Amino acid sequence: MKIPKYHFVLLNSRSIFRTRKMSLSAVLSCAVLVAITIVSAGLTRISWLASTYGWSKVAFCRERQDNARLITKLADLEAGLNNGNIELKRLSDFEDSHRLAYGMNAIGADIRKAGTGGMPSLAERADMQQSNPLLFRAGAIQDSMTILLRRADLQNATFDQMSQFAEQKKAYLDEHPSVKPANGAITSEFGYRSDPISGEQALHQGLDIAGNIGTPIFAPADGVVKEVGIHQNYGRTVVLRHAGCGMETLYGHLSDYAVHVGQHVKRGELIAYMGNSGKSTGPHLHYEVHQLGHAVNPRPFILPEDQIVD
Ligand SMILES: [Zn+2]
């Protein structure tokens, strides 16, 4: 049997006169074709691998850049958290010092922590730190942020509480009798004495401040006018109610009034004029202080003259 031959024409790209003719047996031709196919497949594979490697490298570079940006972002967040903690500490110190000044208890350190429940355990944190440091760092920031927000909420609540307490305290102090209601010498103290009218021993329920008729009388504290009218013993009388501290003050033997029932008065505001009305032996103010419904010595409610009351 005659073995077929295949003829190949090899062209020269520089000259058509340099073409060559090659004759190969069928077996050899097949071998050459197989070799060409294998080489082509190899080249294709190498080309695909090179391309994949190139894209992987690009992706890796992008990830590295993203990572760098993420690290910068995390550092910014940590710095922000640190500033937040410093500011919150400054506020809590400020609050504690003012709470003490207002007679309030300081907030305990445990309460200030505002709880840390729900956070990962130490073992979980250690695992996370080893397996993915960045994720661990982000998780730690999230935890710190949660605690910071809780503490900020608590701070807000305790500031509100302190503010309400301070307002109550101020109202109490504003309505607490603290000054002498009229100029003049104190001629009779609170306590038992021989009554100047009846001559019998009786409790003198107030202070007598002597002066001229028409001497102005001022409110010793903020309050509301409870009564304005004629009293059997005290003549023309004004009564102020100081509800913030559960007290009342009475002004007797007046010559005239300067207020009406229901009127709000401030400390130092004119309320009446000294007189000699009622059972009185001369112009003076009879000044009473009532605490929880009982007459008490007004002396402790007159601060020394060098003490400033606003
Ligand atoms: Zn009196």
PDB file of C-alpha atoms and ligand atoms in Angstrom:
ATOM      1  CA  MET A   1       0.000   0.000   0.000  1.00  0.00           C
ATOM      2  CA  LYS A   2       1.277   3.370  -0.884  1.00  0.00           C
ATOM      3  CA  ILE A   3       1.554   5.687   2.098  1.00  0.00           C
ATOM      4  CA  PRO A   4       0.041   9.096   1.246  1.00  0.00           C
ATOM      5  CA  LYS A   5       2.169  12.155   1.555  1.00  0.00           C
ATOM      6  CA  TYR A   6       1.175  15.682   2.404  1.00  0.00           C
ATOM      7  CA  HIS A   7       2.843  18.666   0.816  1.00  0.00           C
ATOM      8  CA  PHE A   8       3.352  21.926   2.641  1.00  0.00           C
ATOM      9  CA  VAL A   9       4.261  25.171   0.929  1.00  0.00           C
ATOM     10  CA  LEU A  10       6.316  27.514   3.091  1.00  0.00           C
ATOM     11  CA  LEU A  11       5.958  31.122   2.040  1.00  0.00           C
ATOM     12  CA  ASN A  12       8.656  33.701   2.644  1.00  0.00           C
ATOM     13  CA  SER A  13       7.214  37.024   3.672  1.00  0.00           C
ATOM     14  CA  ARG A  14      10.080  38.898   2.092  1.00  0.00           C
ATOM     15  CA  SER A  15      10.004  37.291  -1.380  1.00  0.00           C
ATOM     16  CA  ILE A  16       7.622  35.075  -3.274  1.00  0.00           C
ATOM     17  CA  PHE A  17      10.647  33.602  -5.074  1.00  0.00           C
ATOM     18  CA  ARG A  18      11.894  32.032  -1.893  1.00  0.00           C
ATOM     19  CA  THR A  19       8.964  29.697  -1.319  1.00  0.00           C
ATOM     20  CA  ARG A  20       9.808  26.189  -0.192  1.00  0.00           C
ATOM     21  CA  LYS A  21       7.904  22.995  -0.644  1.00  0.00           C
ATOM     22  CA  MET A  22       7.914  20.336   2.081  1.00  0.00           C
ATOM     23  CA  SER A  23       6.554  16.836   1.777  1.00  0.00           C
ATOM     24  CA  LEU A  24       5.677  14.887   4.914  1.00  0.00           C
ATOM     25  CA  SER A  25       4.195  11.494   5.419  1.00  0.00           C
ATOM     26  CA  ALA A  26       0.692  11.257   6.882  1.00  0.00           C
ATOM     27  CA  VAL A  27       2.009  10.012  10.222  1.00  0.00           C
ATOM     28  CA  LEU A  28       4.520  12.796  10.484  1.00  0.00           C
ATOM     29  CA  SER A  29       1.895  15.317   9.399  1.00  0.00           C
ATOM     30  CA  CYS A  30      -0.425  14.106  12.152  1.00  0.00           C
ATOM     31  CA  ALA A  31       2.401  14.311  14.646  1.00  0.00           C
ATOM     32  CA  VAL A  32       3.160  17.883  13.593  1.00  0.00           C
ATOM     33  CA  LEU A  33      -0.533  18.852  13.847  1.00  0.00           C
ATOM     34  CA  VAL A  34      -0.804  17.305  17.321  1.00  0.00           C
ATOM     35  CA  ALA A  35       2.379  19.112  18.370  1.00  0.00           C
ATOM     36  CA  ILE A  36       1.031  22.424  17.039  1.00  0.00           C
ATOM     37  CA  THR A  37      -2.277  21.848  18.864  1.00  0.00           C
ATOM     38  CA  ILE A  38      -0.490  21.045  22.159  1.00  0.00           C
ATOM     39  CA  VAL A  39       1.777  24.092  21.810  1.00  0.00           C
ATOM     40  CA  SER A  40      -1.243  26.319  20.996  1.00  0.00           C
ATOM     41  CA  ALA A  41      -3.175  24.995  23.997  1.00  0.00           C
ATOM     42  CA  GLY A  42      -0.122  25.559  26.190  1.00  0.00           C
ATOM     43  CA  LEU A  43       0.306  29.095  24.942  1.00  0.00           C
ATOM     44  CA  THR A  44      -3.407  29.799  25.504  1.00  0.00           C
ATOM     45  CA  ARG A  45      -3.158  28.464  29.061  1.00  0.00           C
ATOM     46  CA  ILE A  46      -0.027  30.503  29.767  1.00  0.00           C
ATOM     47  CA  SER A  47      -1.712  33.587  28.330  1.00  0.00           C
ATOM     48  CA  TRP A  48      -4.827  33.004  30.528  1.00  0.00           C
ATOM     49  CA  LEU A  49      -2.686  32.488  33.620  1.00  0.00           C
ATOM     50  CA  ALA A  50      -0.704  35.653  32.900  1.00  0.00           C
ATOM     51  CA  SER A  51      -3.916  37.594  32.420  1.00  0.00           C
ATOM     52  CA  THR A  52      -5.428  36.192  35.627  1.00  0.00           C
ATOM     53  CA  TYR A  53      -2.252  36.993  37.535  1.00  0.00           C
ATOM     54  CA  GLY A  54      -2.321  40.545  36.192  1.00  0.00           C
ATOM     55  CA  TRP A  55      -5.926  41.109  37.243  1.00  0.00           C
ATOM     56  CA  SER A  56      -5.243  39.531  40.611  1.00  0.00           C
ATOM     57  CA  LYS A  57      -2.339  41.893  41.109  1.00  0.00           C
ATOM     58  CA  VAL A  58      -4.515  44.888  40.210  1.00  0.00           C
ATOM     59  CA  ALA A  59      -7.223  43.669  42.599  1.00  0.00           C
ATOM     60  CA  PHE A  60      -4.608  43.119  45.300  1.00  0.00           C
ATOM     61  CA  CYS A  61      -3.289  46.659  44.880  1.00  0.00           C
ATOM     62  CA  ARG A  62      -6.815  48.035  45.113  1.00  0.00           C
ATOM     63  CA  GLU A  63      -7.482  46.017  48.248  1.00  0.00           C
ATOM     64  CA  ARG A  64      -4.244  47.225  49.744  1.00  0.00           C
ATOM     65  CA  GLN A  65      -5.267  50.814  49.043  1.00  0.00           C
ATOM     66  CA  ASP A  66      -8.743  50.161  50.508  1.00  0.00           C
ATOM     67  CA  ASN A  67      -7.066  48.613  53.526  1.00  0.00           C
ATOM     68  CA  ALA A  68      -4.857  51.651  54.016  1.00  0.00           C
ATOM     69  CA  ARG A  69      -7.903  53.909  53.774  1.00  0.00           C
ATOM     70  CA  LEU A  70      -9.760  51.703  56.250  1.00  0.00           C
ATOM     71  CA  ILE A  71      -6.850  51.864  58.706  1.00  0.00           C
ATOM     72  CA  THR A  72      -6.807  55.673  58.424  1.00  0.00           C
ATOM     73  CA  LYS A  73     -10.561  55.734  58.965  1.00  0.00           C
ATOM     74  CA  LEU A  74     -10.274  53.500  62.025  1.00  0.00           C
ATOM     75  CA  ALA A  75      -7.531  55.727  63.439  1.00  0.00           C
ATOM     76  CA  ASP A  76      -9.793  58.788  62.932  1.00  0.00           C
ATOM     77  CA  LEU A  77     -12.660  57.009  64.683  1.00  0.00           C
ATOM     78  CA  GLU A  78     -10.408  56.014  67.583  1.00  0.00           C
ATOM     79  CA  ALA A  79      -9.174  59.616  67.912  1.00  0.00           C
ATOM     80  CA  GLY A  80     -12.798  60.860  67.836  1.00  0.00           C
ATOM     81  CA  LEU A  81     -13.787  58.335  70.488  1.00  0.00           C
ATOM     82  CA  ASN A  82     -10.862  59.354  72.637  1.00  0.00           C
ATOM     83  CA  ASN A  83     -11.880  63.022  72.406  1.00  0.00           C
ATOM     84  CA  GLY A  84     -15.480  62.048  73.217  1.00  0.00           C
ATOM     85  CA  ASN A  85     -14.354  60.186  76.329  1.00  0.00           C
ATOM     86  CA  ILE A  86     -12.176  63.107  77.462  1.00  0.00           C
ATOM     87  CA  GLU A  87     -15.053  65.561  76.967  1.00  0.00           C
ATOM     88  CA  LEU A  88     -17.513  63.294  78.770  1.00  0.00           C
ATOM     89  CA  LYS A  89     -15.079  62.912  81.671  1.00  0.00           C
ATOM     90  CA  ARG A  90     -14.773  66.700  81.890  1.00  0.00           C
ATOM     91  CA  LEU A  91     -18.584  67.019  81.960  1.00  0.00           C
ATOM     92  CA  SER A  92     -19.007  64.305  84.601  1.00  0.00           C
ATOM     93  CA  ASP A  93     -16.306  65.934  86.811  1.00  0.00           C
ATOM     94  CA  PHE A  94     -18.036  69.292  86.389  1.00  0.00           C
ATOM     95  CA  GLU A  95     -21.365  67.722  87.298  1.00  0.00           C
ATOM     96  CA  ASP A  96     -20.004  65.905  90.365  1.00  0.00           C
ATOM     97  CA  SER A  97     -18.438  69.067  91.780  1.00  0.00           C
ATOM     98  CA  HIS A  98     -21.692  70.984  91.285  1.00  0.00           C
ATOM     99  CA  ARG A  99     -23.824  68.164  92.682  1.00  0.00           C
ATOM    100  CA  LEU A 100     -21.804  68.369  95.900  1.00  0.00           C
ATOM    101  CA  ALA A 101     -22.230  72.160  95.955  1.00  0.00           C
ATOM    102  CA  TYR A 102     -26.018  71.711  95.716  1.00  0.00           C
ATOM    103  CA  GLY A 103     -25.995  69.052  98.431  1.00  0.00           C
ATOM    104  CA  MET A 104     -26.585  66.174  95.998  1.00  0.00           C
ATOM    105  CA  ASN A 105     -24.720  62.866  95.988  1.00  0.00           C
ATOM    106  CA  ALA A 106     -22.095  62.390  93.280  1.00  0.00           C
ATOM    107  CA  ILE A 107     -22.857  59.754  90.628  1.00  0.00           C
ATOM    108  CA  GLY A 108     -21.017  56.510  91.497  1.00  0.00           C
ATOM    109  CA  ALA A 109     -18.260  55.210  89.233  1.00  0.00           C
ATOM    110  CA  ASP A 110     -20.204  51.984  88.573  1.00  0.00           C
ATOM    111  CA  ILE A 111     -23.256  53.911  87.452  1.00  0.00           C
ATOM    112  CA  ARG A 112     -21.082  56.142  85.274  1.00  0.00           C
ATOM    113  CA  LYS A 113     -19.939  53.022  83.367  1.00  0.00           C
ATOM    114  CA  ALA A 114     -23.543  52.765  82.168  1.00  0.00           C
ATOM    115  CA  GLY A 115     -23.299  48.977  81.779  1.00  0.00           C
ATOM    116  CA  THR A 116     -21.125  46.959  79.398  1.00  0.00           C
ATOM    117  CA  GLY A 117     -23.409  43.945  78.839  1.00  0.00           C
ATOM    118  CA  GLY A 118     -23.515  42.280  75.424  1.00  0.00           C
ATOM    119  CA  MET A 119     -19.823  42.864  74.720  1.00  0.00           C
ATOM    120  CA  PRO A 120     -17.609  39.947  73.476  1.00  0.00           C
ATOM    121  CA  SER A 121     -15.756  37.950  76.121  1.00  0.00           C
ATOM    122  CA  LEU A 122     -11.972  38.203  76.512  1.00  0.00           C
ATOM    123  CA  ALA A 123     -11.511  34.779  74.802  1.00  0.00           C
ATOM    124  CA  GLU A 124     -13.661  35.882  71.881  1.00  0.00           C
ATOM    125  CA  ARG A 125     -11.690  39.100  71.623  1.00  0.00           C
ATOM    126  CA  ALA A 126      -8.343  37.216  71.638  1.00  0.00           C
ATOM    127  CA  ASP A 127      -9.528  34.900  68.831  1.00  0.00           C
ATOM    128  CA  MET A 128     -10.800  37.798  66.816  1.00  0.00           C
ATOM    129  CA  GLN A 129      -7.603  39.776  67.305  1.00  0.00           C
ATOM    130  CA  GLN A 130      -5.503  36.911  65.958  1.00  0.00           C
ATOM    131  CA  SER A 131      -7.751  35.956  63.049  1.00  0.00           C
ATOM    132  CA  ASN A 132      -8.598  39.440  61.826  1.00  0.00           C
ATOM    133  CA  PRO A 133      -6.899  42.364  63.576  1.00  0.00           C
ATOM    134  CA  LEU A 134      -8.745  44.984  61.533  1.00  0.00           C
ATOM    135  CA  LEU A 135     -12.131  43.434  62.243  1.00  0.00           C
ATOM    136  CA  PHE A 136     -11.179  43.237  65.910  1.00  0.00           C
ATOM    137  CA  ARG A 137     -10.223  46.913  65.875  1.00  0.00           C
ATOM    138  CA  ALA A 138     -13.491  47.874  64.180  1.00  0.00           C
ATOM    139  CA  GLY A 139     -15.402  45.752  66.715  1.00  0.00           C
ATOM    140  CA  ALA A 140     -13.592  47.430  69.606  1.00  0.00           C
ATOM    141  CA  ILE A 141     -14.501  50.849  68.184  1.00  0.00           C
ATOM    142  CA  GLN A 142     -18.130  49.803  67.855  1.00  0.00           C
ATOM    143  CA  ASP A 143     -18.149  48.604  71.487  1.00  0.00           C
ATOM    144  CA  SER A 144     -16.539  51.815  72.689  1.00  0.00           C
ATOM    145  CA  MET A 145     -19.025  53.846  70.665  1.00  0.00           C
ATOM    146  CA  THR A 146     -21.922  51.953  72.264  1.00  0.00           C
ATOM    147  CA  ILE A 147     -20.544  52.616  75.748  1.00  0.00           C
ATOM    148  CA  LEU A 148     -19.875  56.268  74.932  1.00  0.00           C
ATOM    149  CA  LEU A 149     -23.459  56.739  73.717  1.00  0.00           C
ATOM    150  CA  ARG A 150     -24.842  55.055  76.843  1.00  0.00           C
ATOM    151  CA  ARG A 151     -22.687  57.264  79.040  1.00  0.00           C
ATOM    152  CA  ALA A 152     -23.755  60.346  77.085  1.00  0.00           C
ATOM    153  CA  ASP A 153     -27.432  59.386  77.608  1.00  0.00           C
ATOM    154  CA  LEU A 154     -26.774  58.922  81.318  1.00  0.00           C
ATOM    155  CA  GLN A 155     -24.925  62.250  81.438  1.00  0.00           C
ATOM    156  CA  ASN A 156     -27.880  63.943  79.806  1.00  0.00           C
ATOM    157  CA  ALA A 157     -30.298  62.406  82.319  1.00  0.00           C
ATOM    158  CA  THR A 158     -28.202  63.305  85.369  1.00  0.00           C
ATOM    159  CA  PHE A 159     -27.722  66.864  84.114  1.00  0.00           C
ATOM    160  CA  ASP A 160     -31.522  67.176  83.798  1.00  0.00           C
ATOM    161  CA  GLN A 161     -31.892  65.824  87.326  1.00  0.00           C
ATOM    162  CA  MET A 162     -29.304  68.272  88.680  1.00  0.00           C
ATOM    163  CA  SER A 163     -30.919  71.150  86.809  1.00  0.00           C
ATOM    164  CA  GLN A 164     -34.360  70.348  88.306  1.00  0.00           C
ATOM    165  CA  PHE A 165     -32.837  70.040  91.767  1.00  0.00           C
ATOM    166  CA  ALA A 166     -31.001  73.368  91.357  1.00  0.00           C
ATOM    167  CA  GLU A 167     -34.242  75.073  90.279  1.00  0.00           C
ATOM    168  CA  GLN A 168     -36.054  73.658  93.319  1.00  0.00           C
ATOM    169  CA  LYS A 169     -33.167  74.738  95.535  1.00  0.00           C
ATOM    170  CA  LYS A 170     -33.188  78.226  94.033  1.00  0.00           C
ATOM    171  CA  ALA A 171     -36.980  78.484  94.496  1.00  0.00           C
ATOM    172  CA  TYR A 172     -36.518  77.363  98.104  1.00  0.00           C
ATOM    173  CA  LEU A 173     -33.782  79.929  98.738  1.00  0.00           C
ATOM    174  CA  ASP A 174     -35.711  82.672  96.936  1.00  0.00           C
ATOM    175  CA  GLU A 175     -38.747  82.038  99.169  1.00  0.00           C
ATOM    176  CA  HIS A 176     -36.767  81.621 102.358  1.00  0.00           C
ATOM    177  CA  PRO A 177     -37.111  84.757 104.598  1.00  0.00           C
ATOM    178  CA  SER A 178     -33.616  86.116 105.055  1.00  0.00           C
ATOM    179  CA  VAL A 179     -33.666  89.895 105.568  1.00  0.00           C
ATOM    180  CA  LYS A 180     -35.097  92.355 108.076  1.00  0.00           C
ATOM    181  CA  PRO A 181     -38.340  93.672 106.571  1.00  0.00           C
ATOM    182  CA  ALA A 182     -37.930  97.251 107.816  1.00  0.00           C
ATOM    183  CA  ASN A 183     -35.273  99.622 109.096  1.00  0.00           C
ATOM    184  CA  GLY A 184     -35.439 100.334 112.777  1.00  0.00           C
ATOM    185  CA  ALA A 185     -34.395  99.067 116.181  1.00  0.00           C
ATOM    186  CA  ILE A 186     -35.710  95.756 117.465  1.00  0.00           C
ATOM    187  CA  THR A 187     -37.560  96.720 120.624  1.00  0.00           C
ATOM    188  CA  SER A 188     -39.108  93.379 121.582  1.00  0.00           C
ATOM    189  CA  GLU A 189     -37.928  89.832 120.944  1.00  0.00           C
ATOM    190  CA  PHE A 190     -39.848  86.603 120.276  1.00  0.00           C
ATOM    191  CA  GLY A 191     -40.800  84.778 123.504  1.00  0.00           C
ATOM    192  CA  TYR A 192     -42.746  85.082 126.754  1.00  0.00           C
ATOM    193  CA  ARG A 193     -43.035  88.583 128.185  1.00  0.00           C
ATOM    194  CA  SER A 194     -45.374  90.787 130.136  1.00  0.00           C
ATOM    195  CA  ASP A 195     -47.951  91.953 127.589  1.00  0.00           C
ATOM    196  CA  PRO A 196     -47.699  95.769 127.248  1.00  0.00           C
ATOM    197  CA  ILE A 197     -51.516  96.066 126.978  1.00  0.00           C
ATOM    198  CA  SER A 198     -52.838  93.436 129.425  1.00  0.00           C
ATOM    199  CA  GLY A 199     -49.758  93.207 131.680  1.00  0.00           C
ATOM    200  CA  GLU A 200     -50.071  89.382 131.710  1.00  0.00           C
ATOM    201  CA  GLN A 201     -47.334  86.908 130.766  1.00  0.00           C
ATOM    202  CA  ALA A 202     -47.948  85.835 127.187  1.00  0.00           C
ATOM    203  CA  LEU A 203     -46.001  84.514 124.223  1.00  0.00           C
ATOM    204  CA  HIS A 204     -44.880  87.324 121.934  1.00  0.00           C
ATOM    205  CA  GLN A 205     -44.998  85.539 118.606  1.00  0.00           C
ATOM    206  CA  GLY A 206     -42.786  87.912 116.665  1.00  0.00           C
ATOM    207  CA  LEU A 207     -40.234  90.693 116.607  1.00  0.00           C
ATOM    208  CA  ASP A 208     -41.131  94.343 117.104  1.00  0.00           C
ATOM    209  CA  ILE A 209     -39.213  96.778 114.914  1.00  0.00           C
ATOM    210  CA  ALA A 210     -39.742 100.406 115.918  1.00  0.00           C
ATOM    211  CA  GLY A 211     -39.842 103.289 113.433  1.00  0.00           C
ATOM    212  CA  ASN A 212     -41.814 106.244 112.180  1.00  0.00           C
ATOM    213  CA  ILE A 213     -45.297 105.919 110.769  1.00  0.00           C
ATOM    214  CA  GLY A 214     -44.968 105.418 107.025  1.00  0.00           C
ATOM    215  CA  THR A 215     -41.582 103.655 107.202  1.00  0.00           C
ATOM    216  CA  PRO A 216     -41.554 101.284 104.167  1.00  0.00           C
ATOM    217  CA  ILE A 217     -41.784  97.541 104.796  1.00  0.00           C
ATOM    218  CA  PHE A 218     -40.240  95.166 102.289  1.00  0.00           C
ATOM    219  CA  ALA A 219     -40.813  91.472 101.563  1.00  0.00           C
ATOM    220  CA  PRO A 220     -37.996  89.441 103.166  1.00  0.00           C
ATOM    221  CA  ALA A 221     -38.374  86.750 100.467  1.00  0.00           C
ATOM    222  CA  ASP A 222     -40.310  85.913  97.312  1.00  0.00           C
ATOM    223  CA  GLY A 223     -43.898  84.918  97.971  1.00  0.00           C
ATOM    224  CA  VAL A 224     -47.577  85.466  97.338  1.00  0.00           C
ATOM    225  CA  VAL A 225     -49.822  87.830  99.312  1.00  0.00           C
ATOM    226  CA  LYS A 226     -52.183  85.584 101.281  1.00  0.00           C
ATOM    227  CA  GLU A 227     -54.084  88.142 103.368  1.00  0.00           C
ATOM    228  CA  VAL A 228     -54.543  91.908 103.446  1.00  0.00           C
ATOM    229  CA  GLY A 229     -56.930  93.235 106.095  1.00  0.00           C
ATOM    230  CA  ILE A 230     -57.770  94.200 109.653  1.00  0.00           C
ATOM    231  CA  HIS A 231     -56.706  91.832 112.450  1.00  0.00           C
ATOM    232  CA  GLN A 232     -58.239  92.128 115.925  1.00  0.00           C
ATOM    233  CA  ASN A 233     -54.894  92.572 117.717  1.00  0.00           C
ATOM    234  CA  TYR A 234     -52.505  93.509 114.908  1.00  0.00           C
ATOM    235  CA  GLY A 235     -54.705  96.091 113.192  1.00  0.00           C
ATOM    236  CA  ARG A 236     -53.865  96.491 109.508  1.00  0.00           C
ATOM    237  CA  THR A 237     -52.090  93.263 108.612  1.00  0.00           C
ATOM    238  CA  VAL A 238     -50.422  91.648 105.598  1.00  0.00           C
ATOM    239  CA  VAL A 239     -49.615  87.915 105.404  1.00  0.00           C
ATOM    240  CA  LEU A 240     -47.223  86.517 102.772  1.00  0.00           C
ATOM    241  CA  ARG A 241     -47.102  82.835 101.838  1.00  0.00           C
ATOM    242  CA  HIS A 242     -43.683  81.368 100.912  1.00  0.00           C
ATOM    243  CA  ALA A 243     -44.864  78.007  99.591  1.00  0.00           C
ATOM    244  CA  GLY A 244     -41.433  76.897  98.315  1.00  0.00           C
ATOM    245  CA  CYS A 245     -40.231  76.456 101.884  1.00  0.00           C
ATOM    246  CA  GLY A 246     -43.569  75.928 103.647  1.00  0.00           C
ATOM    247  CA  MET A 247     -43.504  79.256 105.499  1.00  0.00           C
ATOM    248  CA  GLU A 248     -45.619  82.370 106.059  1.00  0.00           C
ATOM    249  CA  THR A 249     -44.697  85.831 107.335  1.00  0.00           C
ATOM    250  CA  LEU A 250     -47.039  88.331 109.035  1.00  0.00           C
ATOM    251  CA  TYR A 251     -46.729  92.129 109.238  1.00  0.00           C
ATOM    252  CA  GLY A 252     -48.933  93.873 111.847  1.00  0.00           C
ATOM    253  CA  HIS A 253     -49.824  97.373 113.100  1.00  0.00           C
ATOM    254  CA  LEU A 254     -49.489  98.791 109.572  1.00  0.00           C
ATOM    255  CA  SER A 255     -50.548 102.265 108.533  1.00  0.00           C
ATOM    256  CA  ASP A 256     -51.215 101.259 104.920  1.00  0.00           C
ATOM    257  CA  TYR A 257     -50.844  98.453 102.389  1.00  0.00           C
ATOM    258  CA  ALA A 258     -48.899  98.418  99.114  1.00  0.00           C
ATOM    259  CA  VAL A 259     -50.071  95.003  97.831  1.00  0.00           C
ATOM    260  CA  HIS A 260     -53.268  93.060  97.187  1.00  0.00           C
ATOM    261  CA  VAL A 261     -54.274  89.436  97.812  1.00  0.00           C
ATOM    262  CA  GLY A 262     -52.843  87.019  95.238  1.00  0.00           C
ATOM    263  CA  GLN A 263     -50.032  89.345  94.204  1.00  0.00           C
ATOM    264  CA  HIS A 264     -46.601  87.775  93.689  1.00  0.00           C
ATOM    265  CA  VAL A 265     -43.843  89.708  95.394  1.00  0.00           C
ATOM    266  CA  LYS A 266     -40.073  89.479  95.152  1.00  0.00           C
ATOM    267  CA  ARG A 267     -37.595  89.825  97.983  1.00  0.00           C
ATOM    268  CA  GLY A 268     -37.067  93.550  98.694  1.00  0.00           C
ATOM    269  CA  GLU A 269     -40.388  94.604  97.117  1.00  0.00           C
ATOM    270  CA  LEU A 270     -42.461  97.219  99.015  1.00  0.00           C
ATOM    271  CA  ILE A 271     -45.485  95.572 100.644  1.00  0.00           C
ATOM    272  CA  ALA A 272     -46.739  98.021 103.332  1.00  0.00           C
ATOM    273  CA  TYR A 273     -46.004 100.985 105.615  1.00  0.00           C
ATOM    274  CA  MET A 274     -45.280 100.968 109.325  1.00  0.00           C
ATOM    275  CA  GLY A 275     -48.083 102.227 111.594  1.00  0.00           C
ATOM    276  CA  ASN A 276     -49.748 102.038 114.976  1.00  0.00           C
ATOM    277  CA  SER A 277     -53.010 100.247 114.134  1.00  0.00           C
ATOM    278  CA  GLY A 278     -54.548  97.543 116.366  1.00  0.00           C
ATOM    279  CA  LYS A 279     -53.462  96.983 119.975  1.00  0.00           C
ATOM    280  CA  SER A 280     -50.231  98.958 119.880  1.00  0.00           C
ATOM    281  CA  THR A 281     -48.476 101.347 122.224  1.00  0.00           C
ATOM    282  CA  GLY A 282     -46.515 103.170 119.505  1.00  0.00           C
ATOM    283  CA  PRO A 283     -45.536 103.035 115.818  1.00  0.00           C
ATOM    284  CA  HIS A 284     -43.761  99.762 115.065  1.00  0.00           C
ATOM    285  CA  LEU A 285     -43.888  96.674 112.889  1.00  0.00           C
ATOM    286  CA  HIS A 286     -44.898  93.389 114.491  1.00  0.00           C
ATOM    287  CA  TYR A 287     -43.114  90.759 112.332  1.00  0.00           C
ATOM    288  CA  GLU A 288     -43.961  87.060 112.608  1.00  0.00           C
ATOM    289  CA  VAL A 289     -42.501  84.007 110.871  1.00  0.00           C
ATOM    290  CA  HIS A 290     -44.586  80.823 110.712  1.00  0.00           C
ATOM    291  CA  GLN A 291     -43.009  77.516 109.833  1.00  0.00           C
ATOM    292  CA  LEU A 292     -45.236  74.506 109.186  1.00  0.00           C
ATOM    293  CA  GLY A 293     -48.138  76.364 110.824  1.00  0.00           C
ATOM    294  CA  HIS A 294     -46.300  77.425 114.001  1.00  0.00           C
ATOM    295  CA  ALA A 295     -44.874  80.825 114.963  1.00  0.00           C
ATOM    296  CA  VAL A 296     -41.083  80.617 115.316  1.00  0.00           C
ATOM    297  CA  ASN A 297     -38.406  83.113 116.318  1.00  0.00           C
ATOM    298  CA  PRO A 298     -37.809  85.418 113.307  1.00  0.00           C
ATOM    299  CA  ARG A 299     -34.211  86.118 114.398  1.00  0.00           C
ATOM    300  CA  PRO A 300     -32.631  83.135 112.543  1.00  0.00           C
ATOM    301  CA  PHE A 301     -34.388  84.379 109.387  1.00  0.00           C
ATOM    302  CA  ILE A 302     -32.564  87.695 109.442  1.00  0.00           C
ATOM    303  CA  LEU A 303     -29.086  87.242 108.021  1.00  0.00           C
ATOM    304  CA  PRO A 304     -26.215  89.461 109.184  1.00  0.00           C
ATOM    305  CA  GLU A 305     -26.160  92.785 107.383  1.00  0.00           C
ATOM    306  CA  ASP A 306     -22.814  92.027 105.686  1.00  0.00           C
ATOM    307  CA  GLN A 307     -24.279  88.895 104.078  1.00  0.00           C
ATOM    308  CA  ILE A 308     -25.372  89.495 100.507  1.00  0.00           C
ATOM    309  CA  VAL A 309     -28.763  88.111  99.434  1.00  0.00           C
ATOM    310  CA  ASP A 310     -29.798  88.340  95.826  1.00  0.00           C
TER     311      ASP A 310
HETATM  312 ZN    ZN B   1     -45.119  92.531 118.565  1.00  0.00          ZN
END
